[in-house]
GROMACS .gro file of C-alpha atoms in nm:
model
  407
    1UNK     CA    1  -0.119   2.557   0.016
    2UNK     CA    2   0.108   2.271  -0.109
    3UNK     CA    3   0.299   2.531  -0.342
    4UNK     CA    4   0.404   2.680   0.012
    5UNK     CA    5   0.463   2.369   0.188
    6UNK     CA    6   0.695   2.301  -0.122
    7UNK     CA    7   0.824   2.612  -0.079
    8UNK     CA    8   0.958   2.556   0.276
    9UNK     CA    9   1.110   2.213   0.188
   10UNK     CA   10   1.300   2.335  -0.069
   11UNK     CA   11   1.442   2.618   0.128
   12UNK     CA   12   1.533   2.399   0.444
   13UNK     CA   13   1.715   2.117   0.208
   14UNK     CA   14   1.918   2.394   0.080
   15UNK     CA   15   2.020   2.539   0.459
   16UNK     CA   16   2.211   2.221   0.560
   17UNK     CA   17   2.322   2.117   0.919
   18UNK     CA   18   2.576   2.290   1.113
   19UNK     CA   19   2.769   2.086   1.360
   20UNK     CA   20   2.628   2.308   1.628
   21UNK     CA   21   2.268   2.323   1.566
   22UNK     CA   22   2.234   1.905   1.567
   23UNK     CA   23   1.985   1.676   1.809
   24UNK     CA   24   2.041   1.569   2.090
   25UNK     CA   25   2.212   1.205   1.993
   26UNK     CA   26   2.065   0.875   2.150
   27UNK     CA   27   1.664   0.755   2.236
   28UNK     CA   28   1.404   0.947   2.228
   29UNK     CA   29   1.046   0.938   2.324
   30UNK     CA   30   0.787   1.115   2.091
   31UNK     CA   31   0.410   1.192   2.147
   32UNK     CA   32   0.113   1.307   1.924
   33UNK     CA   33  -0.124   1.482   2.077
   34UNK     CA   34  -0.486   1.411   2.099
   35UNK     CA   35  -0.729   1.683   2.245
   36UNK     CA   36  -0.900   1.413   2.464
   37UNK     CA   37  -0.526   1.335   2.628
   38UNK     CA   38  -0.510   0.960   2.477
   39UNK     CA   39  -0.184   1.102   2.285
   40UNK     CA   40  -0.017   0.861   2.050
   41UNK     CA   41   0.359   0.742   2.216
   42UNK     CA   42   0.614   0.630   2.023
   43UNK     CA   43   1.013   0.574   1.972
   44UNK     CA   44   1.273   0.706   1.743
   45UNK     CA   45   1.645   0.719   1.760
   46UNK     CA   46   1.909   1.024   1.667
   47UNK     CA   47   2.171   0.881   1.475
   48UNK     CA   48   2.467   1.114   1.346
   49UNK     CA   49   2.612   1.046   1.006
   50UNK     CA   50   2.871   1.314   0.928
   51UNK     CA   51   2.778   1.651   0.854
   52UNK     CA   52   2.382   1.477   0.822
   53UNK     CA   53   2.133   1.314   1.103
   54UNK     CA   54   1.927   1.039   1.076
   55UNK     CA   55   1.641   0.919   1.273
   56UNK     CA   56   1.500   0.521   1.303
   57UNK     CA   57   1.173   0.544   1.442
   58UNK     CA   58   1.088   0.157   1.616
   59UNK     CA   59   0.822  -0.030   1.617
   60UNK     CA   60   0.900  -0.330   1.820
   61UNK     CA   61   1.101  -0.529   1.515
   62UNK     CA   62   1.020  -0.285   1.253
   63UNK     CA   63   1.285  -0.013   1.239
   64UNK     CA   64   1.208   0.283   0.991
   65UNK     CA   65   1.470   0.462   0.862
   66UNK     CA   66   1.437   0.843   0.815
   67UNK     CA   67   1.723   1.044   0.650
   68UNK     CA   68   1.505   1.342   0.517
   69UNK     CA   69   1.628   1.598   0.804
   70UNK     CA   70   1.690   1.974   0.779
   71UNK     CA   71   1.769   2.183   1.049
   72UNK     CA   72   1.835   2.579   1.017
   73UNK     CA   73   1.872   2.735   1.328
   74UNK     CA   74   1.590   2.611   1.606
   75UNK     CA   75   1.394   2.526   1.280
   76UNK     CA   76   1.397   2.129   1.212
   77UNK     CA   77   1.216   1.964   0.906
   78UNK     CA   78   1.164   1.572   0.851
   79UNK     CA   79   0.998   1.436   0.573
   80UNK     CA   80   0.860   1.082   0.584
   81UNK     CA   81   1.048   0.850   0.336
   82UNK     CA   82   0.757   0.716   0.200
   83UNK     CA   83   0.395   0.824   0.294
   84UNK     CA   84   0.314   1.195   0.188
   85UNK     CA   85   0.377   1.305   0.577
   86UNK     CA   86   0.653   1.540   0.749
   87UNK     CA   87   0.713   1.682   1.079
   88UNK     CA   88   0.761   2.077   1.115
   89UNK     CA   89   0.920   2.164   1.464
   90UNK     CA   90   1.128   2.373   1.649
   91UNK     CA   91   1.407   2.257   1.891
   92UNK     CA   92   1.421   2.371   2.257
   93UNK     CA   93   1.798   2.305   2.317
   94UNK     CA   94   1.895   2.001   2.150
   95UNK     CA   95   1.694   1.752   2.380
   96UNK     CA   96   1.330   1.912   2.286
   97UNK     CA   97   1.139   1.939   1.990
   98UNK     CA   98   0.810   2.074   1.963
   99UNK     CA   99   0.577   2.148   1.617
  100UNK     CA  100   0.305   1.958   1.384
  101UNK     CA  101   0.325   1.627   1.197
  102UNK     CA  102   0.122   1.690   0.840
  103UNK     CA  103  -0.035   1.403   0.650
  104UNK     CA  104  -0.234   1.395   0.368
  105UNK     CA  105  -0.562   1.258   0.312
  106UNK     CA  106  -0.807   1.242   0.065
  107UNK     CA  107  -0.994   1.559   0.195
  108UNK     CA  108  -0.639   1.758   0.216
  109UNK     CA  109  -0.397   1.768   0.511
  110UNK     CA  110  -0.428   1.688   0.842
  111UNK     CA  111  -0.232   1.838   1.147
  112UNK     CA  112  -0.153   1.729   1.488
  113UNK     CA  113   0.041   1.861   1.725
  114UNK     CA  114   0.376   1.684   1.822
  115UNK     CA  115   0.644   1.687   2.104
  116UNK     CA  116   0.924   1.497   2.176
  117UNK     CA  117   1.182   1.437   2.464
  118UNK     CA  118   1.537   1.328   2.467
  119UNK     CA  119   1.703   1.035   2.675
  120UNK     CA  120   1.487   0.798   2.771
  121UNK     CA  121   1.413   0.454   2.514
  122UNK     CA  122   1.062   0.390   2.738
  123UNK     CA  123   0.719   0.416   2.542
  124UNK     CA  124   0.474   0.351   2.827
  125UNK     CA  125   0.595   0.382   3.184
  126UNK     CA  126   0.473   0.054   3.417
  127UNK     CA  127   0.404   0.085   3.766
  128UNK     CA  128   0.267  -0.297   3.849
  129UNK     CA  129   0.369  -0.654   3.731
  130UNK     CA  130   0.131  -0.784   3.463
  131UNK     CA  131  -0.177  -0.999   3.570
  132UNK     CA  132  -0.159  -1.212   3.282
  133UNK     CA  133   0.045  -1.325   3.007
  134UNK     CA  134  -0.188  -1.294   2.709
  135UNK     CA  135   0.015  -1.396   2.428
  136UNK     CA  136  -0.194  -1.592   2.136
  137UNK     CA  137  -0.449  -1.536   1.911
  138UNK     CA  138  -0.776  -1.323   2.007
  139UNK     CA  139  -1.120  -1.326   1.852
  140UNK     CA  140  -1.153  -0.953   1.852
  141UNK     CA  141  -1.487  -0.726   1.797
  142UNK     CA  142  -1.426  -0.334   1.709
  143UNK     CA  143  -1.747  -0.090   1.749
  144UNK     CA  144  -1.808   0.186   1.479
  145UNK     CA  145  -1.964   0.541   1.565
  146UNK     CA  146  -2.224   0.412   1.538
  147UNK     CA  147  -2.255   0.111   1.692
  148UNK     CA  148  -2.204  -0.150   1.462
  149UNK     CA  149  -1.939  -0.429   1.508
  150UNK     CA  150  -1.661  -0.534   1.258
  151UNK     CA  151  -1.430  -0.825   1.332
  152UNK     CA  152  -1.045  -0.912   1.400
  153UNK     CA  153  -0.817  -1.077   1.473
  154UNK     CA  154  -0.538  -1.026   1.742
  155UNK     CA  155  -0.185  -1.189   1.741
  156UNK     CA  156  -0.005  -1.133   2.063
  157UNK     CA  157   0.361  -1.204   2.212
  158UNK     CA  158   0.415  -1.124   2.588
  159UNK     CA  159   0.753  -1.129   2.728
  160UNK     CA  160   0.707  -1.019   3.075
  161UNK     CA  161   0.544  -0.622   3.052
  162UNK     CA  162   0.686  -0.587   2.729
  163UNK     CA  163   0.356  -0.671   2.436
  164UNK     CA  164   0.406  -0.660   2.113
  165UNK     CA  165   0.147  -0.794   1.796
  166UNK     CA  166  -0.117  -0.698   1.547
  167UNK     CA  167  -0.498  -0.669   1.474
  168UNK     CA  168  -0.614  -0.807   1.111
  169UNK     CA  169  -0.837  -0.733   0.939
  170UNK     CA  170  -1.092  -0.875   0.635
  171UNK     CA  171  -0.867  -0.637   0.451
  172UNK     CA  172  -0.521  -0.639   0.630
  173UNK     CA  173  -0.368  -0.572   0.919
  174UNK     CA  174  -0.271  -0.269   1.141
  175UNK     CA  175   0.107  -0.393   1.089
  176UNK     CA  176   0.389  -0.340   1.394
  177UNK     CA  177   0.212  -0.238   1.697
  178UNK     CA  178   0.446  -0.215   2.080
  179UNK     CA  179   0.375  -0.145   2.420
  180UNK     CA  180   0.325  -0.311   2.773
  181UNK     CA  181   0.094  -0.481   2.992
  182UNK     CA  182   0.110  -0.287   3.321
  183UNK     CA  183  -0.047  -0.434   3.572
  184UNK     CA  184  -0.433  -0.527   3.421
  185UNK     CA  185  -0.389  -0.278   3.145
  186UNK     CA  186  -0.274  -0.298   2.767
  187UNK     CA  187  -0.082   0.002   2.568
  188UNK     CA  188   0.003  -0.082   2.263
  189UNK     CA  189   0.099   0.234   1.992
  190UNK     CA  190   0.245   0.262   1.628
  191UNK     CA  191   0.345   0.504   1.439
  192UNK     CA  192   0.506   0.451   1.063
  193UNK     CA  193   0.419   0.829   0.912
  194UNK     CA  194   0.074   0.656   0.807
  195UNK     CA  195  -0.065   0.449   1.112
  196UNK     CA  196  -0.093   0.633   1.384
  197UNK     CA  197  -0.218   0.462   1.662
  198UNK     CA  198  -0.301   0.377   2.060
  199UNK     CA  199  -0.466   0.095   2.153
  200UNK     CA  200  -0.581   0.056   2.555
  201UNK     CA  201  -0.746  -0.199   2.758
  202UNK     CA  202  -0.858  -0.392   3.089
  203UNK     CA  203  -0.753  -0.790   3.122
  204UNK     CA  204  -0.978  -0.970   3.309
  205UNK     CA  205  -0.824  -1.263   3.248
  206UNK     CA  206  -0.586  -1.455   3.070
  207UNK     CA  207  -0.897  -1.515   2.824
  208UNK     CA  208  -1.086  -1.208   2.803
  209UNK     CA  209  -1.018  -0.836   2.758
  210UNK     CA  210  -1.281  -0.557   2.749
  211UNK     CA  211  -1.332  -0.178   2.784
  212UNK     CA  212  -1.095  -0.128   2.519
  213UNK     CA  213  -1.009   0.149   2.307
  214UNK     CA  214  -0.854   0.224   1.963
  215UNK     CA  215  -0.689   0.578   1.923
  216UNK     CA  216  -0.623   0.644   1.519
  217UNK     CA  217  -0.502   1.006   1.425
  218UNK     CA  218  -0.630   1.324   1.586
  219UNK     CA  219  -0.978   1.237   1.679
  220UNK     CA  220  -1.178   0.872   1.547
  221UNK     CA  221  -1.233   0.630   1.858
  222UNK     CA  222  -1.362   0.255   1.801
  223UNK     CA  223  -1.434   0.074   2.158
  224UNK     CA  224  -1.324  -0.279   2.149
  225UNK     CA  225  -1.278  -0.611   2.339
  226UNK     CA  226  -1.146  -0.967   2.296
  227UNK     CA  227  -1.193  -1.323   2.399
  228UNK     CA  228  -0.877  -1.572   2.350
  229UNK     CA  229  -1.022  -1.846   2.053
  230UNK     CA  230  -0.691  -1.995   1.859
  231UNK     CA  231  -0.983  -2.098   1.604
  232UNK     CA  232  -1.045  -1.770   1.543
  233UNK     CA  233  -1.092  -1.668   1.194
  234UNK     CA  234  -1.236  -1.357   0.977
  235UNK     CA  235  -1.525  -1.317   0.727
  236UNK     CA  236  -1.444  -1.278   0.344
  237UNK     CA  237  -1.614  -0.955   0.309
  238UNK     CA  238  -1.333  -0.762   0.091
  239UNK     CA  239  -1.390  -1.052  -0.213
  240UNK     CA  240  -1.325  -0.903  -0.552
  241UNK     CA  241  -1.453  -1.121  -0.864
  242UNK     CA  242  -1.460  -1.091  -1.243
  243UNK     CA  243  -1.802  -1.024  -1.371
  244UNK     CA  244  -1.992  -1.289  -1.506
  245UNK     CA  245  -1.884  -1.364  -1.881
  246UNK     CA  246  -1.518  -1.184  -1.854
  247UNK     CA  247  -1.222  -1.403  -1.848
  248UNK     CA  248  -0.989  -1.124  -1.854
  249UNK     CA  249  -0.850  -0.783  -1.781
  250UNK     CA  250  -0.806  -0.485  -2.005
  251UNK     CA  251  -0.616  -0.151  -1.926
  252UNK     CA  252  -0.353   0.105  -2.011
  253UNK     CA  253  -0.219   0.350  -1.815
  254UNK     CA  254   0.060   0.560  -1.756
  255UNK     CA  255   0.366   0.498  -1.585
  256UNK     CA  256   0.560   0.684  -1.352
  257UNK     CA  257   0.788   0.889  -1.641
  258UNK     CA  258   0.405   0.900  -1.875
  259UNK     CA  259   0.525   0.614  -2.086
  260UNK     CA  260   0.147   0.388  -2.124
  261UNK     CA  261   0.171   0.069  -2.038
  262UNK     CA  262  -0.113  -0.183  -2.135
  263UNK     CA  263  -0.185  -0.530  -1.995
  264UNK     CA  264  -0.203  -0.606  -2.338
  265UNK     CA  265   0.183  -0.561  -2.427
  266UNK     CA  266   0.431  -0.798  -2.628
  267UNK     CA  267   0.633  -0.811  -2.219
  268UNK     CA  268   0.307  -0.953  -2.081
  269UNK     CA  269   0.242  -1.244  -2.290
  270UNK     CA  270   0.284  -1.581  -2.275
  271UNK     CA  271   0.389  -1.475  -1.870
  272UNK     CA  272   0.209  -1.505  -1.543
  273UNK     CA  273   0.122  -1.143  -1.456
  274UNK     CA  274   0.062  -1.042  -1.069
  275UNK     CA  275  -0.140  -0.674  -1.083
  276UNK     CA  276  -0.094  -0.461  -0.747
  277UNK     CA  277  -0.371  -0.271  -0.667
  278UNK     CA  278  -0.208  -0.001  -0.446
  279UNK     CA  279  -0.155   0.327  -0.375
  280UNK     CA  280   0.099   0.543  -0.186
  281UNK     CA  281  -0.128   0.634   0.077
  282UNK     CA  282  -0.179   0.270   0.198
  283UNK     CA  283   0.065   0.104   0.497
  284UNK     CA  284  -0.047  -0.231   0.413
  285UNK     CA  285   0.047  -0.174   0.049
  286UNK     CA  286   0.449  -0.069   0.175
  287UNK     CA  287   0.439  -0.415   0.274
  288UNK     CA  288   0.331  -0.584  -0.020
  289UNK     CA  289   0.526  -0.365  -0.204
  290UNK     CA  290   0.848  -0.446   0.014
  291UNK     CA  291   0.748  -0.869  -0.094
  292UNK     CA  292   0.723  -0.788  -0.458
  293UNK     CA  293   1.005  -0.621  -0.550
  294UNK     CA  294   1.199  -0.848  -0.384
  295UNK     CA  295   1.019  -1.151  -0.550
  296UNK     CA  296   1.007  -0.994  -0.880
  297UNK     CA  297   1.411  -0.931  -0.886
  298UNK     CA  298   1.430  -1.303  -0.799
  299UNK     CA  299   1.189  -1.411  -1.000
  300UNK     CA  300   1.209  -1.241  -1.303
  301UNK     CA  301   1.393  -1.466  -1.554
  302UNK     CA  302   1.128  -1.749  -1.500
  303UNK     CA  303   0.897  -1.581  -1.670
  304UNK     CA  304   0.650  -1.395  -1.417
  305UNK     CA  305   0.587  -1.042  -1.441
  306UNK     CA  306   0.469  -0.774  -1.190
  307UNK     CA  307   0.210  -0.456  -1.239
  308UNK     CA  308   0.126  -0.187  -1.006
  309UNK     CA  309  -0.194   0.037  -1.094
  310UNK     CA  310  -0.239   0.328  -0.808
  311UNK     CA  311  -0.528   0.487  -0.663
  312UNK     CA  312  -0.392   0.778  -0.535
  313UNK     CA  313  -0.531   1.054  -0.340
  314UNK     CA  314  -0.450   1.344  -0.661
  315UNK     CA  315  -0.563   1.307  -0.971
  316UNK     CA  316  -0.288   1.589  -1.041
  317UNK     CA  317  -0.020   1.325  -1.260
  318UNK     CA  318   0.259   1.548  -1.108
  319UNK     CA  319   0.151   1.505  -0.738
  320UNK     CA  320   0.031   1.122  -0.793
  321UNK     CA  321   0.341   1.058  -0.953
  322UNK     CA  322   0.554   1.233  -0.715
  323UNK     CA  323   0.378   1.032  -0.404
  324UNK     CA  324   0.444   0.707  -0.592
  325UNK     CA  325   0.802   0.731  -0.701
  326UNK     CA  326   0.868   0.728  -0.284
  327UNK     CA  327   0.769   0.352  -0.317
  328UNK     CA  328   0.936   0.313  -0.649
  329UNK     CA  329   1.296   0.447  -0.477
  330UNK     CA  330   1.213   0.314  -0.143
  331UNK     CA  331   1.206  -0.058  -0.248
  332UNK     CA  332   1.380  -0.039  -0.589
  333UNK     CA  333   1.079  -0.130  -0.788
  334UNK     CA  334   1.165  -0.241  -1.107
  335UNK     CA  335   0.818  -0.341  -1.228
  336UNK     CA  336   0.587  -0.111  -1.389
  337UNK     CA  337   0.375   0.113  -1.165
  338UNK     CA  338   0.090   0.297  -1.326
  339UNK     CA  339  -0.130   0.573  -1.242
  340UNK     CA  340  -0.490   0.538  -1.246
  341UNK     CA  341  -0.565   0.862  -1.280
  342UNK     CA  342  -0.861   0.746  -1.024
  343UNK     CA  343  -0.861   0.908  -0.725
  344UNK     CA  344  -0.940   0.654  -0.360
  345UNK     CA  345  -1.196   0.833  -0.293
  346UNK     CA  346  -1.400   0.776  -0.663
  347UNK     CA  347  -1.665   0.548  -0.608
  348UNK     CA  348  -1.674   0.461  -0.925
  349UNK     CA  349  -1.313   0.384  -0.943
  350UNK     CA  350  -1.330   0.018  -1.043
  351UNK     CA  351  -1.563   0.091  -1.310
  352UNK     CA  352  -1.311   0.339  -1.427
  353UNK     CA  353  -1.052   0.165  -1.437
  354UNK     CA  354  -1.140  -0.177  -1.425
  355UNK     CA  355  -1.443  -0.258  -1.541
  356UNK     CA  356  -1.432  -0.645  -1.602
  357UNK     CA  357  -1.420  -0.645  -1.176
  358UNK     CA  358  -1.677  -0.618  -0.889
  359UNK     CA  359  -1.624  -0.356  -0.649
  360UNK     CA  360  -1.284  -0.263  -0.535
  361UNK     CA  361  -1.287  -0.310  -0.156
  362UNK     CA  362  -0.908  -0.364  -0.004
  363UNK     CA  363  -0.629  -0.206  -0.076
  364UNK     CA  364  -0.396  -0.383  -0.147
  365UNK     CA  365  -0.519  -0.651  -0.376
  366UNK     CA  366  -0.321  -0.894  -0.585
  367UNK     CA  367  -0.462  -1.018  -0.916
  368UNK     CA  368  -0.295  -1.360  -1.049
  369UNK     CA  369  -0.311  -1.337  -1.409
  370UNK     CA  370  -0.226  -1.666  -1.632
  371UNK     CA  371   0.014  -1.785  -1.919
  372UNK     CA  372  -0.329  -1.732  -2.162
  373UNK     CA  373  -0.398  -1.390  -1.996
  374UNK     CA  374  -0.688  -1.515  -1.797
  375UNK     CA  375  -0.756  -1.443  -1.446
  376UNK     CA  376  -0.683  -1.693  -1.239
  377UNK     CA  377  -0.701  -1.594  -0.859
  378UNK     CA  378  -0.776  -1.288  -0.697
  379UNK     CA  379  -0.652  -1.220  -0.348
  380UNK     CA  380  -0.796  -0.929  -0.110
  381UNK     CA  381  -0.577  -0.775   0.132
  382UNK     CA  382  -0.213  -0.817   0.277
  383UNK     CA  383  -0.115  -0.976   0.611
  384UNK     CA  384   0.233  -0.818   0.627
  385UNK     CA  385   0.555  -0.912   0.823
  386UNK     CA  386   0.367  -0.766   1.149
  387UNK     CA  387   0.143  -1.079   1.146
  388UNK     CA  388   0.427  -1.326   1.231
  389UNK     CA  389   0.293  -1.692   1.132
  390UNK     CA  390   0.036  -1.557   0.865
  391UNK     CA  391   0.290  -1.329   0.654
  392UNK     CA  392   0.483  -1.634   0.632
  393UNK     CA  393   0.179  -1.872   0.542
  394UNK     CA  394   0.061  -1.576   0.279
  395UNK     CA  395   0.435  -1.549   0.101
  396UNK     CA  396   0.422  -1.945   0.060
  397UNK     CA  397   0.037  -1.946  -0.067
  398UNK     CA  398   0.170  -1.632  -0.274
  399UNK     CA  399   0.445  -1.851  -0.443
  400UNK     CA  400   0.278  -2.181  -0.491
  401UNK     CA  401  -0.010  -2.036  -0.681
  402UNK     CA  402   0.254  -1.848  -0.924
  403UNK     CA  403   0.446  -2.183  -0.911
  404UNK     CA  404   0.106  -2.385  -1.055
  405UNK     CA  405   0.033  -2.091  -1.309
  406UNK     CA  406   0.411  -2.120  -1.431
  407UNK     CA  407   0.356  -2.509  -1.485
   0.00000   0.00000   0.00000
């Protein structure tokens, strides 16, 4: 099956865009569709660029730029700039598109069906003025299938019906999420070729929500509600540790071109080493990815070094590799990033591949490693730019602890 997905990309890239076979330029609205109806809204813009189209799909403040597009006919393919995840349509006019968004995941691909409408910037349409501002911080409880609760957080900013925020996590956060408040009801959705989500619920008041609902992909449903608590803070249950009587990592894996790369290398020594635990597949890790490239290009000459080992949802080099050389181009990486060879989805993938550590449980996780080669910190999970306040608390925590390891 992917030899013929391949197959199709390669032959659309190679059709180009005629002048007369474009989008429809200006806002659009786009919707997933769900079977049960609670479809997944969100916002992207047509952009010309010569002879080429691009499309920024928005988030609130997060604006994701998509140049990937190849049109033959009423034929129209998009691929994802990052995330293993295209769109397959077919235009009705130029102000209609209709088809399937494909994403992979670790049992294959998954398909849902997708339609979109040009001229109109809205996401949610309001019919009432809201009840309540709730902008702050929520103490938030999620239900599983099958009953059991896990814990959040919520960060929320109100400006009259528009809402915009995040949930975190123990193991990071659900990143840009936008919407309204219409009336007594919240809509918040996101899409980033990842995350794809819709999140409704009831305000009762300007302290407590209920009979909520969170929407993610084509079918899972988690019912959910929230009190207002600024105190509000989450359980450490993603903690990674080094085994008792290990002081220090050992590995060596490939990198992207299947040069190995060991912790143990003359470029690591005498440095402070940060390891990424990652993997292509993972929104959060776009994020963290995003912060250390950029740190690492500043940072460099002081003597720090960076290391990305991926869990990946192939154990195919060719496919892993191809998945994580998105993130390489995407953020110019110029650190190392290594495949695992461990698939996600291995529950044994720790012990695989890093063997000094208790279980593996966030991804992304960021491994502080000191002048001597000893661990010195281990941090679980990534509150990203979406978080506001906390991204900006995490990048100065982030840079102090590499400033005390340095000294």
């Amino acid at each position: 099956m992917k030899y013929i997905y391949l197959g199709v990309i390669l032959f659309m890239m190679g059709c180009g865009i005629k002048q007369n076979e474009k989008l429809q330029i200006g806002k659009w609205q786009a919707k997933l569709l769900r079977e049960d109806g609670n479809n997944i809204v969100f916002n992207f813009e047509v952009i010309s660029a010569g002879d080429s189209l691009r499309w920024i799909i928005k988030n609130g403040k997060e604006q994701i730029e998509v140049n990937d597009i190849s049109i033959k006919g009423d034929s129209v393919f998009v691929a994802m700039p990052v995330f293993e995840s295209y769109f397959k349509l077919i235009k009705k006019g130029n102000d209609q598109l209709t088809g399937i968004w494909t994403k992979a995941a670790t049992a294959g691909f998954i398909d849902m069906p997708f339609e979109a409408v040009a001229g109109t910037s809205k996401r949610f349409e309001t019919t009432n003025q809201p009840i309540a501002n709730i902008s702050g911080k929520w103490e938030v409880t999620f239900f599983r299938a099958d009953g059991s609760p896990r814990p959040a957080i919520a960060e929320f900013v109100q400006q009259g019906e528009t809402l915009s925020g995040t949930f975190i996590t123990p193991t990071g956060d659900y990143r840009y999420l936008y919407g309204v408040v219409d009336g007594n009801q919240v809509k918040l959705s996101t899409f980033d070729g990842s995350h794809a989500y819709y999140f409704n619920a009831t305000i009762n008041s300007d302290t407590s929500i209920s009979n909520g609902n969170y929407y993610s992909g084509a079918t899972s449903i988690e019912p959910w509600k929230a009190v207002k608590n600024e105190q509000a803070t989450l359980p450490d249950v993603a903690a990674m540790f080094l085994k008792e009587g290990e002081e220090k990592l050992s590995f060596s894996f490939p990198d992207l071109d299947g040069n190995q790369v060991s912790i143990n290398d003359e470029r690591f020594k005498n440095k402070v080493v940060i390891v990424q635990i990652m993997g292509s597949w993972c929104p959060n890790c776009m994020d963290e990815t995003a912060f250390l490239s950029d740190y690492y290009q500043k940072n460099k000459d002081k003597g720090v070094e960076v290391v990305a080992l991926a869990y990946e949802y192939y154990e195919d080099r060719a496919l892993a590799s191809n998945s994580v050389r998105k993130f390489q181009k995407r953020f110019n990486v110029q650190y190392p990033m290594l495949l695992t060879g461990v698939t996600v989805s291995d529950t044994l993938r720790t012990e695989k591949t890093l063997p000094q550590l208790t279980k593996i449980k966030s991804f992304p996780s960021t491994i502080f490693i000191d002048k001597q080669g000893k661990v010195a910190k281990i941090h679980a999970g990534f509150e990203g730019p979406g978080t506001g306040v906390r991204y900006e608390l995490l990048k100065k925590e982030f840079e102090a602890t590499v400033e005390r390891l340095l000294k």
